[in-house]
PDB file of C-alpha atoms in Angstrom:
ATOM      1  CA  MET A   4     -83.379 124.813  77.372  1.00  0.00           C
ATOM      2  CA  ASN A   5     -86.716 122.894  76.336  1.00  0.00           C
ATOM      3  CA  ILE A   6     -86.273 120.537  73.387  1.00  0.00           C
ATOM      4  CA  LEU A   7     -89.548 120.536  71.513  1.00  0.00           C
ATOM      5  CA  VAL A   8     -91.005 117.373  69.277  1.00  0.00           C
ATOM      6  CA  VAL A   9     -94.118 118.278  67.370  1.00  0.00           C
ATOM      7  CA  ARG A  10     -95.605 114.403  66.509  1.00  0.00           C
ATOM      8  CA  ASP A  11     -96.770 115.015  62.714  1.00  0.00           C
ATOM      9  CA  ASP A  12     -97.076 111.798  61.139  1.00  0.00           C
ATOM     10  CA  GLY A  13     -98.574 108.429  63.034  1.00  0.00           C
ATOM     11  CA  ASN A  14    -100.158 105.390  62.156  1.00  0.00           C
ATOM     12  CA  ASP A  15    -100.844 101.935  63.492  1.00  0.00           C
ATOM     13  CA  ARG A  16     -97.385 100.800  63.123  1.00  0.00           C
ATOM     14  CA  ARG A  17     -95.128 104.165  64.147  1.00  0.00           C
ATOM     15  CA  THR A  18     -95.107 107.761  65.257  1.00  0.00           C
ATOM     16  CA  PHE A  19     -93.231 110.363  63.093  1.00  0.00           C
ATOM     17  CA  GLY A  20     -92.039 114.003  64.727  1.00  0.00           C
ATOM     18  CA  THR A  21     -90.005 116.829  64.485  1.00  0.00           C
ATOM     19  CA  MET A  22     -87.335 117.703  66.999  1.00  0.00           C
ATOM     20  CA  THR A  23     -86.313 121.696  67.472  1.00  0.00           C
ATOM     21  CA  PHE A  24     -83.991 122.945  69.557  1.00  0.00           C
ATOM     22  CA  PRO A  25     -83.844 126.594  70.520  1.00  0.00           C
ATOM     23  CA  ASP A  26     -80.953 127.479  68.572  1.00  0.00           C
ATOM     24  CA  GLY A  27     -82.723 126.067  65.106  1.00  0.00           C
ATOM     25  CA  TYR A  28     -81.287 122.325  65.098  1.00  0.00           C
ATOM     26  CA  VAL A  29     -84.051 120.159  63.683  1.00  0.00           C
ATOM     27  CA  CYS A  30     -83.993 116.470  63.251  1.00  0.00           C
ATOM     28  CA  GLN A  31     -86.984 113.866  62.795  1.00  0.00           C
ATOM     29  CA  THR A  32     -88.160 111.484  65.563  1.00  0.00           C
ATOM     30  CA  LEU A  33     -89.727 108.011  65.233  1.00  0.00           C
ATOM     31  CA  GLU A  34     -91.444 106.837  68.326  1.00  0.00           C
ATOM     32  CA  ASP A  35     -94.064 103.597  68.990  1.00  0.00           C
ATOM     33  CA  VAL A  36     -97.839 103.978  68.430  1.00  0.00           C
ATOM     34  CA  VAL A  37     -99.696 106.830  70.210  1.00  0.00           C
ATOM     35  CA  ARG A  38    -102.323 105.244  72.601  1.00  0.00           C
ATOM     36  CA  PRO A  39    -105.257 106.441  74.045  1.00  0.00           C
ATOM     37  CA  ASP A  40    -104.366 107.990  77.886  1.00  0.00           C
ATOM     38  CA  GLY A  41    -103.567 105.020  80.191  1.00  0.00           C
ATOM     39  CA  VAL A  42    -103.230 102.672  77.906  1.00  0.00           C
ATOM     40  CA  LYS A  43     -99.827 101.193  77.379  1.00  0.00           C
ATOM     41  CA  VAL A  44     -98.511  98.026  75.873  1.00  0.00           C
ATOM     42  CA  VAL A  45     -94.706  97.509  76.992  1.00  0.00           C
ATOM     43  CA  HIS A  46     -92.339  98.265  74.347  1.00  0.00           C
ATOM     44  CA  GLU A  47     -94.793  99.297  71.592  1.00  0.00           C
ATOM     45  CA  THR A  48     -96.280 102.630  73.054  1.00  0.00           C
ATOM     46  CA  ALA A  49     -94.848 106.011  72.708  1.00  0.00           C
ATOM     47  CA  ILE A  50     -94.900 108.171  76.050  1.00  0.00           C
ATOM     48  CA  PRO A  51     -97.617 110.671  76.650  1.00  0.00           C
ATOM     49  CA  ALA A  52     -97.385 113.860  75.285  1.00  0.00           C
ATOM     50  CA  GLY A  53     -95.939 116.349  77.918  1.00  0.00           C
ATOM     51  CA  THR A  54     -92.839 118.219  79.408  1.00  0.00           C
ATOM     52  CA  TYR A  55     -90.441 115.949  81.030  1.00  0.00           C
ATOM     53  CA  PRO A  56     -86.985 116.865  82.662  1.00  0.00           C
ATOM     54  CA  VAL A  57     -83.892 115.324  80.417  1.00  0.00           C
ATOM     55  CA  THR A  58     -80.563 114.125  82.035  1.00  0.00           C
ATOM     56  CA  VAL A  59     -77.542 112.051  80.877  1.00  0.00           C
ATOM     57  CA  THR A  60     -76.953 108.748  82.395  1.00  0.00           C
ATOM     58  CA  MET A  61     -74.961 105.638  81.801  1.00  0.00           C
ATOM     59  CA  SER A  62     -77.862 103.338  79.623  1.00  0.00           C
ATOM     60  CA  ARG A  63     -77.177  99.580  81.352  1.00  0.00           C
ATOM     61  CA  ARG A  64     -78.946  98.358  77.661  1.00  0.00           C
ATOM     62  CA  PHE A  65     -76.326 100.450  75.332  1.00  0.00           C
ATOM     63  CA  GLY A  66     -73.347 100.635  77.684  1.00  0.00           C
ATOM     64  CA  ILE A  67     -72.664 104.617  76.866  1.00  0.00           C
ATOM     65  CA  MET A  68     -74.040 107.614  78.442  1.00  0.00           C
ATOM     66  CA  LEU A  69     -77.433 108.315  76.484  1.00  0.00           C
ATOM     67  CA  PRO A  70     -80.339 111.222  77.586  1.00  0.00           C
ATOM     68  CA  LEU A  71     -82.720 110.061  79.602  1.00  0.00           C
ATOM     69  CA  ILE A  72     -86.554 111.344  79.886  1.00  0.00           C
ATOM     70  CA  SER A  73     -87.500 111.049  83.645  1.00  0.00           C
ATOM     71  CA  GLY A  74     -90.827 111.566  85.105  1.00  0.00           C
ATOM     72  CA  VAL A  75     -93.277 109.576  82.545  1.00  0.00           C
ATOM     73  CA  ASN A  76     -95.762 108.135  84.450  1.00  0.00           C
ATOM     74  CA  MET A  77     -95.840 104.365  83.891  1.00  0.00           C
ATOM     75  CA  TYR A  78     -92.242 104.235  82.219  1.00  0.00           C
ATOM     76  CA  GLU A  79     -88.683 103.891  83.015  1.00  0.00           C
ATOM     77  CA  GLY A  80     -85.674 103.805  81.022  1.00  0.00           C
ATOM     78  CA  VAL A  81     -87.243 106.424  78.697  1.00  0.00           C
ATOM     79  CA  ARG A  82     -83.862 107.345  76.218  1.00  0.00           C
ATOM     80  CA  ILE A  83     -83.151 109.314  73.401  1.00  0.00           C
ATOM     81  CA  HIS A  84     -81.151 107.183  71.123  1.00  0.00           C
ATOM     82  CA  ALA A  85     -79.936 106.456  67.501  1.00  0.00           C
ATOM     83  CA  GLY A  86     -81.970 103.498  65.408  1.00  0.00           C
ATOM     84  CA  ASN A  87     -83.697 103.218  62.255  1.00  0.00           C
ATOM     85  CA  ARG A  88     -86.774 101.411  62.867  1.00  0.00           C
ATOM     86  CA  VAL A  89     -89.665 101.007  64.708  1.00  0.00           C
ATOM     87  CA  SER A  90     -88.522  97.888  66.265  1.00  0.00           C
ATOM     88  CA  ASP A  91     -85.664  99.927  67.538  1.00  0.00           C
ATOM     89  CA  THR A  92     -88.009 102.307  69.811  1.00  0.00           C
ATOM     90  CA  SER A  93     -88.844  99.899  72.596  1.00  0.00           C
ATOM     91  CA  GLY A  94     -91.015 103.160  74.040  1.00  0.00           C
ATOM     92  CA  CYS A  95     -88.057 105.656  73.712  1.00  0.00           C
ATOM     93  CA  LEU A  96     -87.617 108.379  70.901  1.00  0.00           C
ATOM     94  CA  LEU A  97     -85.269 107.643  68.067  1.00  0.00           C
ATOM     95  CA  VAL A  98     -83.366 110.570  66.297  1.00  0.00           C
ATOM     96  CA  GLY A  99     -82.863 110.700  62.695  1.00  0.00           C
ATOM     97  CA  VAL A 100     -81.408 113.261  59.894  1.00  0.00           C
ATOM     98  CA  GLU A 101     -84.248 112.392  57.597  1.00  0.00           C
ATOM     99  CA  ARG A 102     -87.147 110.162  57.408  1.00  0.00           C
ATOM    100  CA  GLY A 103     -86.962 107.302  55.075  1.00  0.00           C
ATOM    101  CA  ALA A 104     -89.118 105.922  52.308  1.00  0.00           C
ATOM    102  CA  TYR A 105     -90.096 102.722  54.614  1.00  0.00           C
ATOM    103  CA  ASP A 106     -91.254 104.002  58.165  1.00  0.00           C
ATOM    104  CA  ASN A 107     -87.795 104.530  58.946  1.00  0.00           C
ATOM    105  CA  LEU A 108     -85.244 107.193  60.191  1.00  0.00           C
ATOM    106  CA  VAL A 109     -82.147 108.134  58.054  1.00  0.00           C
ATOM    107  CA  HIS A 110     -78.790 108.840  59.205  1.00  0.00           C
ATOM    108  CA  SER A 111     -79.435 108.379  62.971  1.00  0.00           C
ATOM    109  CA  ARG A 112     -75.943 108.649  64.547  1.00  0.00           C
ATOM    110  CA  VAL A 113     -75.266 111.846  62.809  1.00  0.00           C
ATOM    111  CA  ALA A 114     -78.560 113.136  64.481  1.00  0.00           C
ATOM    112  CA  MET A 115     -77.389 111.890  67.567  1.00  0.00           C
ATOM    113  CA  ALA A 116     -74.360 113.025  68.020  1.00  0.00           C
ATOM    114  CA  GLN A 117     -75.850 116.615  67.547  1.00  0.00           C
ATOM    115  CA  VAL A 118     -78.700 116.182  69.918  1.00  0.00           C
ATOM    116  CA  GLN A 119     -76.282 114.829  72.635  1.00  0.00           C
ATOM    117  CA  LYS A 120     -74.062 117.622  72.465  1.00  0.00           C
ATOM    118  CA  ARG A 121     -76.745 120.139  72.360  1.00  0.00           C
ATOM    119  CA  ILE A 122     -78.216 118.162  75.468  1.00  0.00           C
ATOM    120  CA  ALA A 123     -74.988 118.203  77.380  1.00  0.00           C
ATOM    121  CA  ASP A 124     -74.148 121.912  76.826  1.00  0.00           C
ATOM    122  CA  ALA A 125     -77.516 122.546  78.018  1.00  0.00           C
ATOM    123  CA  LEU A 126     -76.793 120.552  81.628  1.00  0.00           C
ATOM    124  CA  VAL A 127     -73.386 122.283  81.950  1.00  0.00           C
ATOM    125  CA  SER A 128     -74.904 125.654  81.303  1.00  0.00           C
ATOM    126  CA  PRO A 129     -75.609 128.595  83.979  1.00  0.00           C
ATOM    127  CA  SER A 130     -79.165 127.155  84.476  1.00  0.00           C
ATOM    128  CA  GLY A 131     -78.252 123.587  83.906  1.00  0.00           C
ATOM    129  CA  VAL A 132     -81.735 122.790  82.959  1.00  0.00           C
ATOM    130  CA  CYS A 133     -82.816 120.527  79.985  1.00  0.00           C
ATOM    131  CA  THR A 134     -86.471 119.606  79.536  1.00  0.00           C
ATOM    132  CA  ILE A 135     -88.495 118.029  76.425  1.00  0.00           C
ATOM    133  CA  THR A 136     -91.878 119.357  75.512  1.00  0.00           C
ATOM    134  CA  ILE A 137     -93.886 116.536  73.052  1.00  0.00           C
ATOM    135  CA  THR A 138     -96.739 117.336  71.738  1.00  0.00           C
ATOM    136  CA  GLN A 139     -99.639 115.979  69.350  1.00  0.00           C
ATOM    137  CA  PRO A 140    -101.693 118.592  67.463  1.00  0.00           C
ATOM    138  CA  ARG A 141    -105.061 117.147  67.115  1.00  0.00           C
ATOM    139  CA  VAL A 142    -106.193 117.492  63.488  1.00  0.00           C
ATOM    140  CA  GLU A 143    -109.643 117.065  62.693  1.00  0.00           C
ATOM    141  CA  THR A 144    -110.975 117.322  58.745  1.00  0.00           C
ATOM    142  CA  THR A 145    -114.531 116.237  56.972  1.00  0.00           C
ATOM    143  CA  GLU A 146    -112.332 115.845  54.105  1.00  0.00           C
ATOM    144  CA  THR A 147    -110.607 112.273  52.874  1.00  0.00           C
ATOM    145  CA  PHE A 148    -107.583 112.559  50.734  1.00  0.00           C
ATOM    146  CA  ARG A 149    -106.314 110.527  48.126  1.00  0.00           C
ATOM    147  CA  ALA A 150    -103.124 110.014  46.188  1.00  0.00           C
ATOM    148  CA  ALA A 151    -103.629 111.452  42.700  1.00  0.00           C
TER     149      ALA A 151
END
């Protein structure tokens, strides 16, 4: 199974995206700031776009089994977990049912339960494989958009 994350809204404080599973389940993501290739501010930088293996292991920080994203250059211990604010990310992907009004996620634990179940099911399926692909489409425009 491959999970797709499309980063679609970023600023100098955070990065929002949409996580989609092959069965159609969709939730929202919150990450740290996306920085240029090779630039990393510890606990304040989103992982680079790419495809990575996902397993479930015991998190020392949280003391529970959580999805672990491996093979990320210059990063260790990148998890998918519940959280509401960018201050909860520390380089990880947070999930929520929807985006809040204050650069936050809403109903994070509800989304995490759905994400955790799907990943666990994929890992015990006949293929036993789970990956995550994180993309960041480049949108360029010469227009300036302003609120009406």
